[in-house]
């Protein structure tokens, strides 16, 4: 059975993020007023509520806050890949994001340094993460 | 004196949770629940002039209060849909009292019910940020989200699998004294929980609530009217609520979760300390949710719930009676009505109607609700006497 993976529900506000992905660039919003980096993309800064947000390239580096090895996925397409790892990465720039981890279970630990690893799924580049300096 | 919303619970109704509800509708379960609560309060539906109801995804997504009013044949002067996930039940109680104090109505029915059908269709599609930034990475559903929070607690504080398993163990043990619980006659040992199948590591099957069908209704009225109630009224002594995020990836650090505001706020309003509480009726969709609440109440140090849970007894005759109805882990989670089960057990205990599991001289109960991934939290202090 060929079941496709659930696609992101892209909006006009988030589109620049996904467009940068296609060029393997990790562009995030930054607030011109309070200088905070923002993820996920929004129309207003959630820190100062200013609306002068610009897109800037981020390092793609961060540390692992937590993770789970999924044995029973809620979506049938993902179930075919179990067990797999997902986690929350705290980016060097500040915000946290949920991502897919290309890291072996026994190597996962709290605050593990990680970096972006672009991965094609459904013909779209997605920001997965791997061990920093890892293959 | 600290200001607080005043009101009292004079009637409760709860359906026995069942795994599947063949042929029922959410509206029919709502009506059954309300009928039980009216009978318990010994009033007629004509005395109801306020309605609080939960969202019913897939069945009545919009105009919920109007649809429910029409179905029940009531004409409320105040109505609202309360949408706080698992915190909805507890969140309704103080909202009802606040509406009564504002003079909008005098007697409010708070009702939650849901059918649960075999092979039911997926819920309505959404286009929110979770759908865009979590689901495409393979992380959909509450199990994975709560597994992430549990792992973070284990890594940050060194808590162990067995510490979490003990929470489910006590719930299942307490459920053996509640004939209405879905796990009434199904005992488990501590090892059964730790060795149950891994769903989303480090989360095991028996640390997760059983989804089922059911319903619950609670009638809240003014303190004045409660004095003439058929049964001993249960008074709202304090309430607290806090909402911080929606997606687990956007949750504040584990030592800043919203329970750390809502629980102390309810105790301050009630002007009592945690040690004066006779019952802890704490929302338990997953074991880890109870862990962070024990820490937020201040019964133990941040990160140290494991030591605390090993040293105490949590049954009705223990030193810290916790979820004496079995909690949702033992009683079952009838969708949003699961959260209301914690309110209803508090009322049953404070009235002295808990039978075999009755706590002697129960005067004050702490009741909590939790929605999404420790996102929406509500806390109530209920008391059997007017302060």
mmCIF file of C-alpha atoms in Angstrom, chain B residues 141-376:
data_model
loop_
_atom_site.group_PDB
_atom_site.id
_atom_site.type_symbol
_atom_site.label_atom_id
_atom_site.label_comp_id
_atom_site.label_asym_id
_atom_site.label_seq_id
_atom_site.Cartn_x
_atom_site.Cartn_y
_atom_site.Cartn_z
ATOM 1 C CA UNK B 141 -0.436 12.488 18.542
ATOM 2 C CA UNK B 142 -0.320 12.936 22.277
ATOM 3 C CA UNK B 143 1.644 9.758 23.039
ATOM 4 C CA UNK B 144 4.820 11.001 21.378
ATOM 5 C CA UNK B 145 4.396 14.478 22.864
ATOM 6 C CA UNK B 146 4.103 13.148 26.407
ATOM 7 C CA UNK B 147 6.977 10.727 25.789
ATOM 8 C CA UNK B 148 9.134 13.765 24.971
ATOM 9 C CA UNK B 149 8.158 15.446 28.255
ATOM 10 C CA UNK B 150 8.788 12.239 30.226
ATOM 11 C CA UNK B 151 12.233 11.776 28.657
ATOM 12 C CA UNK B 152 13.127 15.369 29.485
ATOM 13 C CA UNK B 153 12.196 14.815 33.155
ATOM 14 C CA UNK B 154 14.274 11.627 33.285
ATOM 15 C CA UNK B 155 17.289 13.328 31.738
ATOM 16 C CA UNK B 156 17.020 16.579 33.667
ATOM 17 C CA UNK B 157 16.314 15.116 37.116
ATOM 18 C CA UNK B 158 17.377 11.473 36.924
ATOM 19 C CA UNK B 159 13.871 10.113 37.523
ATOM 20 C CA UNK B 160 13.447 6.419 36.736
ATOM 21 C CA UNK B 161 10.945 4.338 34.799
ATOM 22 C CA UNK B 162 9.794 2.703 38.035
ATOM 23 C CA UNK B 163 8.968 6.105 39.587
ATOM 24 C CA UNK B 164 6.475 6.742 36.787
ATOM 25 C CA UNK B 165 5.155 3.177 36.888
ATOM 26 C CA UNK B 166 4.275 3.641 40.564
ATOM 27 C CA UNK B 167 1.817 6.391 39.615
ATOM 28 C CA UNK B 168 -0.072 4.041 37.287
ATOM 29 C CA UNK B 169 0.197 1.293 39.912
ATOM 30 C CA UNK B 170 -1.675 3.364 42.522
ATOM 31 C CA UNK B 171 -4.337 4.407 40.011
ATOM 32 C CA UNK B 172 -4.991 0.809 39.030
ATOM 33 C CA UNK B 173 -4.993 -0.288 42.679
ATOM 34 C CA UNK B 174 -7.513 2.429 43.592
ATOM 35 C CA UNK B 175 -9.685 1.491 40.596
ATOM 36 C CA UNK B 176 -10.211 -1.926 42.201
ATOM 37 C CA UNK B 177 -12.450 -0.173 44.736
ATOM 38 C CA UNK B 178 -14.565 1.610 42.104
ATOM 39 C CA UNK B 179 -17.131 -0.610 40.355
ATOM 40 C CA UNK B 180 -17.617 2.086 37.662
ATOM 41 C CA UNK B 181 -13.929 2.014 36.633
ATOM 42 C CA UNK B 182 -13.064 0.421 33.309
ATOM 43 C CA UNK B 183 -10.245 -1.479 35.095
ATOM 44 C CA UNK B 184 -12.412 -2.351 38.142
ATOM 45 C CA UNK B 185 -11.593 -6.054 38.146
ATOM 46 C CA UNK B 186 -8.238 -5.971 36.389
ATOM 47 C CA UNK B 187 -5.382 -5.819 38.910
ATOM 48 C CA UNK B 188 -1.809 -5.128 37.767
ATOM 49 C CA UNK B 189 1.569 -5.377 39.463
ATOM 50 C CA UNK B 190 4.288 -2.737 39.240
ATOM 51 C CA UNK B 191 6.313 -4.934 36.866
ATOM 52 C CA UNK B 192 3.312 -5.328 34.538
ATOM 53 C CA UNK B 193 3.386 -1.565 33.975
ATOM 54 C CA UNK B 194 7.141 -1.279 33.395
ATOM 55 C CA UNK B 195 7.039 -4.313 31.099
ATOM 56 C CA UNK B 196 3.962 -3.313 29.098
ATOM 57 C CA UNK B 197 4.608 -2.614 25.396
ATOM 58 C CA UNK B 198 6.589 0.510 24.524
ATOM 59 C CA UNK B 199 4.400 2.891 22.554
ATOM 60 C CA UNK B 200 6.718 5.865 22.207
ATOM 61 C CA UNK B 201 9.880 5.301 24.202
ATOM 62 C CA UNK B 202 10.113 5.948 27.171
ATOM 63 C CA UNK B 203 6.304 5.722 27.390
ATOM 64 C CA UNK B 204 4.709 2.323 28.069
ATOM 65 C CA UNK B 205 1.154 1.262 27.245
ATOM 66 C CA UNK B 206 -0.041 1.097 30.862
ATOM 67 C CA UNK B 207 1.105 4.675 31.507
ATOM 68 C CA UNK B 208 -1.484 5.914 29.008
ATOM 69 C CA UNK B 209 -5.241 6.380 29.584
ATOM 70 C CA UNK B 210 -7.721 4.061 27.927
ATOM 71 C CA UNK B 211 -9.852 6.076 25.475
ATOM 72 C CA UNK B 212 -13.539 5.281 25.914
ATOM 73 C CA UNK B 213 -17.039 6.695 25.637
ATOM 74 C CA UNK B 214 -18.968 8.332 28.443
ATOM 75 C CA UNK B 215 -20.248 11.572 29.877
ATOM 76 C CA UNK B 216 -20.414 13.693 32.996
ATOM 77 C CA UNK B 217 -22.479 16.644 34.192
ATOM 78 C CA UNK B 218 -22.119 18.910 37.215
ATOM 79 C CA UNK B 219 -24.639 21.485 38.437
ATOM 80 C CA UNK B 220 -23.229 24.669 39.962
ATOM 81 C CA UNK B 221 -25.420 27.211 41.721
ATOM 82 C CA UNK B 222 -25.149 30.245 44.010
ATOM 83 C CA UNK B 223 -24.071 29.777 47.628
ATOM 84 C CA UNK B 224 -27.491 31.178 48.583
ATOM 85 C CA UNK B 225 -29.452 28.596 46.607
ATOM 86 C CA UNK B 226 -27.048 25.823 47.658
ATOM 87 C CA UNK B 227 -28.160 26.253 51.275
ATOM 88 C CA UNK B 228 -31.531 24.787 50.261
ATOM 89 C CA UNK B 229 -30.031 21.940 48.230
ATOM 90 C CA UNK B 230 -31.209 18.335 48.600
ATOM 91 C CA UNK B 231 -27.721 17.041 49.337
ATOM 92 C CA UNK B 232 -24.728 18.519 51.122
ATOM 93 C CA UNK B 233 -23.371 21.189 48.764
ATOM 94 C CA UNK B 234 -19.691 21.251 47.826
ATOM 95 C CA UNK B 235 -18.289 24.778 47.718
ATOM 96 C CA UNK B 236 -15.742 26.266 45.350
ATOM 97 C CA UNK B 237 -13.037 27.602 47.640
ATOM 98 C CA UNK B 238 -10.381 28.596 45.125
ATOM 99 C CA UNK B 239 -9.385 28.358 41.476
ATOM 100 C CA UNK B 240 -6.321 28.917 39.334
ATOM 101 C CA UNK B 241 -5.714 28.627 35.611
ATOM 102 C CA UNK B 242 -2.738 29.058 33.265
ATOM 103 C CA UNK B 243 -2.147 28.510 29.569
ATOM 104 C CA UNK B 244 1.332 28.808 28.100
ATOM 105 C CA UNK B 245 1.676 27.054 24.748
ATOM 106 C CA UNK B 246 0.106 24.466 22.471
ATOM 107 C CA UNK B 247 2.793 22.366 20.752
ATOM 108 C CA UNK B 248 5.163 20.319 22.903
ATOM 109 C CA UNK B 249 8.081 21.859 20.987
ATOM 110 C CA UNK B 250 7.015 25.287 22.288
ATOM 111 C CA UNK B 251 6.551 24.192 25.929
ATOM 112 C CA UNK B 252 8.468 26.212 28.500
ATOM 113 C CA UNK B 253 11.148 24.367 30.484
ATOM 114 C CA UNK B 254 9.898 21.592 32.765
ATOM 115 C CA UNK B 255 10.577 23.742 35.814
ATOM 116 C CA UNK B 256 8.310 26.522 34.478
ATOM 117 C CA UNK B 257 5.240 24.519 33.473
ATOM 118 C CA UNK B 258 1.829 26.197 33.901
ATOM 119 C CA UNK B 259 0.761 24.025 36.869
ATOM 120 C CA UNK B 260 3.369 25.933 38.844
ATOM 121 C CA UNK B 261 1.098 28.943 38.611
ATOM 122 C CA UNK B 262 -2.408 27.455 38.620
ATOM 123 C CA UNK B 263 -2.088 25.119 41.618
ATOM 124 C CA UNK B 264 -0.591 27.660 44.110
ATOM 125 C CA UNK B 265 -3.123 30.247 42.860
ATOM 126 C CA UNK B 266 -6.037 27.958 43.820
ATOM 127 C CA UNK B 267 -4.520 27.263 47.259
ATOM 128 C CA UNK B 268 -4.015 31.011 47.868
ATOM 129 C CA UNK B 269 -7.643 31.758 46.979
ATOM 130 C CA UNK B 270 -8.762 29.003 49.338
ATOM 131 C CA UNK B 271 -6.301 30.200 51.973
ATOM 132 C CA UNK B 272 -5.119 26.693 52.796
ATOM 133 C CA UNK B 273 -1.818 24.839 52.541
ATOM 134 C CA UNK B 274 -1.148 21.660 50.584
ATOM 135 C CA UNK B 275 -0.836 19.745 53.860
ATOM 136 C CA UNK B 276 -4.440 20.622 54.747
ATOM 137 C CA UNK B 277 -5.802 18.845 51.659
ATOM 138 C CA UNK B 278 -7.579 15.528 52.258
ATOM 139 C CA UNK B 279 -7.833 14.415 48.614
ATOM 140 C CA UNK B 280 -5.641 14.961 45.561
ATOM 141 C CA UNK B 281 -7.794 14.489 42.472
ATOM 142 C CA UNK B 282 -5.101 15.158 39.874
ATOM 143 C CA UNK B 283 -5.512 14.947 36.116
ATOM 144 C CA UNK B 284 -3.657 11.874 34.885
ATOM 145 C CA UNK B 285 -3.762 11.314 31.132
ATOM 146 C CA UNK B 286 -0.168 10.021 31.476
ATOM 147 C CA UNK B 287 1.939 9.149 34.520
ATOM 148 C CA UNK B 288 4.320 12.055 33.936
ATOM 149 C CA UNK B 289 1.494 14.590 34.329
ATOM 150 C CA UNK B 290 0.938 13.475 37.926
ATOM 151 C CA UNK B 291 4.688 13.651 38.582
ATOM 152 C CA UNK B 292 4.955 17.319 37.623
ATOM 153 C CA UNK B 293 1.830 18.140 39.641
ATOM 154 C CA UNK B 294 3.155 16.566 42.853
ATOM 155 C CA UNK B 295 6.160 18.809 42.369
ATOM 156 C CA UNK B 296 4.039 21.884 41.538
ATOM 157 C CA UNK B 297 1.884 21.442 44.653
ATOM 158 C CA UNK B 298 5.094 21.563 46.677
ATOM 159 C CA UNK B 299 4.645 18.119 48.260
ATOM 160 C CA UNK B 300 8.189 17.361 47.140
ATOM 161 C CA UNK B 301 11.123 19.203 45.605
ATOM 162 C CA UNK B 302 11.279 19.951 41.894
ATOM 163 C CA UNK B 303 12.413 16.785 40.117
ATOM 164 C CA UNK B 304 12.090 14.596 43.239
ATOM 165 C CA UNK B 305 8.631 13.061 42.860
ATOM 166 C CA UNK B 306 10.226 9.607 42.614
ATOM 167 C CA UNK B 307 11.505 9.714 46.216
ATOM 168 C CA UNK B 308 8.146 11.053 47.386
ATOM 169 C CA UNK B 309 6.051 8.405 45.670
ATOM 170 C CA UNK B 310 8.164 5.571 47.108
ATOM 171 C CA UNK B 311 7.676 6.842 50.670
ATOM 172 C CA UNK B 312 3.912 7.323 50.797
ATOM 173 C CA UNK B 313 0.606 5.551 50.333
ATOM 174 C CA UNK B 314 -1.895 6.970 47.832
ATOM 175 C CA UNK B 315 -4.978 4.886 48.544
ATOM 176 C CA UNK B 316 -8.109 6.209 50.300
ATOM 177 C CA UNK B 317 -6.626 5.174 53.679
ATOM 178 C CA UNK B 318 -3.086 6.324 52.850
ATOM 179 C CA UNK B 319 -1.319 9.500 53.958
ATOM 180 C CA UNK B 320 -1.872 11.199 50.547
ATOM 181 C CA UNK B 321 -5.126 9.913 48.986
ATOM 182 C CA UNK B 322 -4.626 10.416 45.250
ATOM 183 C CA UNK B 323 -7.210 9.720 42.546
ATOM 184 C CA UNK B 324 -9.272 7.448 44.760
ATOM 185 C CA UNK B 325 -11.680 6.736 41.864
ATOM 186 C CA UNK B 326 -8.778 5.185 39.982
ATOM 187 C CA UNK B 327 -7.805 8.344 38.133
ATOM 188 C CA UNK B 328 -8.281 8.294 34.401
ATOM 189 C CA UNK B 329 -5.501 5.689 34.224
ATOM 190 C CA UNK B 330 -7.760 3.294 36.132
ATOM 191 C CA UNK B 331 -11.228 4.741 35.555
ATOM 192 C CA UNK B 332 -10.874 5.357 31.805
ATOM 193 C CA UNK B 333 -10.820 8.564 29.802
ATOM 194 C CA UNK B 334 -14.162 9.358 28.223
ATOM 195 C CA UNK B 335 -12.633 12.123 26.127
ATOM 196 C CA UNK B 336 -13.254 15.537 27.749
ATOM 197 C CA UNK B 337 -15.542 13.985 30.380
ATOM 198 C CA UNK B 338 -12.464 12.186 31.695
ATOM 199 C CA UNK B 339 -11.301 15.471 33.182
ATOM 200 C CA UNK B 340 -14.669 15.922 34.892
ATOM 201 C CA UNK B 341 -14.232 12.555 36.657
ATOM 202 C CA UNK B 342 -11.711 14.261 38.964
ATOM 203 C CA UNK B 343 -14.325 16.890 39.940
ATOM 204 C CA UNK B 344 -16.979 14.242 40.507
ATOM 205 C CA UNK B 345 -14.779 12.062 42.725
ATOM 206 C CA UNK B 346 -14.012 15.113 44.879
ATOM 207 C CA UNK B 347 -17.740 15.795 45.309
ATOM 208 C CA UNK B 348 -18.450 12.140 46.132
ATOM 209 C CA UNK B 349 -15.686 12.095 48.762
ATOM 210 C CA UNK B 350 -16.612 15.466 50.307
ATOM 211 C CA UNK B 351 -20.236 14.344 50.607
ATOM 212 C CA UNK B 352 -19.149 11.085 52.244
ATOM 213 C CA UNK B 353 -20.717 8.958 49.504
ATOM 214 C CA UNK B 354 -17.613 7.024 48.404
ATOM 215 C CA UNK B 355 -18.516 3.768 50.146
ATOM 216 C CA UNK B 356 -15.660 1.290 50.365
ATOM 217 C CA UNK B 357 -13.116 3.906 49.295
ATOM 218 C CA UNK B 358 -14.372 6.731 51.550
ATOM 219 C CA UNK B 359 -11.727 8.977 53.145
ATOM 220 C CA UNK B 360 -12.691 9.678 56.785
ATOM 221 C CA UNK B 361 -13.642 13.334 57.434
ATOM 222 C CA UNK B 362 -12.693 14.602 53.969
ATOM 223 C CA UNK B 363 -12.987 18.404 54.078
ATOM 224 C CA UNK B 364 -10.816 19.793 51.288
ATOM 225 C CA UNK B 365 -9.968 18.416 47.867
ATOM 226 C CA UNK B 366 -7.581 19.666 45.215
ATOM 227 C CA UNK B 367 -8.876 19.020 41.695
ATOM 228 C CA UNK B 368 -6.854 19.684 38.562
ATOM 229 C CA UNK B 369 -7.292 19.635 34.802
ATOM 230 C CA UNK B 370 -4.703 19.495 32.045
ATOM 231 C CA UNK B 371 -5.120 20.007 28.315
ATOM 232 C CA UNK B 372 -2.895 19.411 25.284
ATOM 233 C CA UNK B 373 0.745 18.814 26.357
ATOM 234 C CA UNK B 374 0.790 20.426 29.801
ATOM 235 C CA UNK B 375 -0.457 23.466 27.907
ATOM 236 C CA UNK B 376 -3.750 24.338 29.558
#
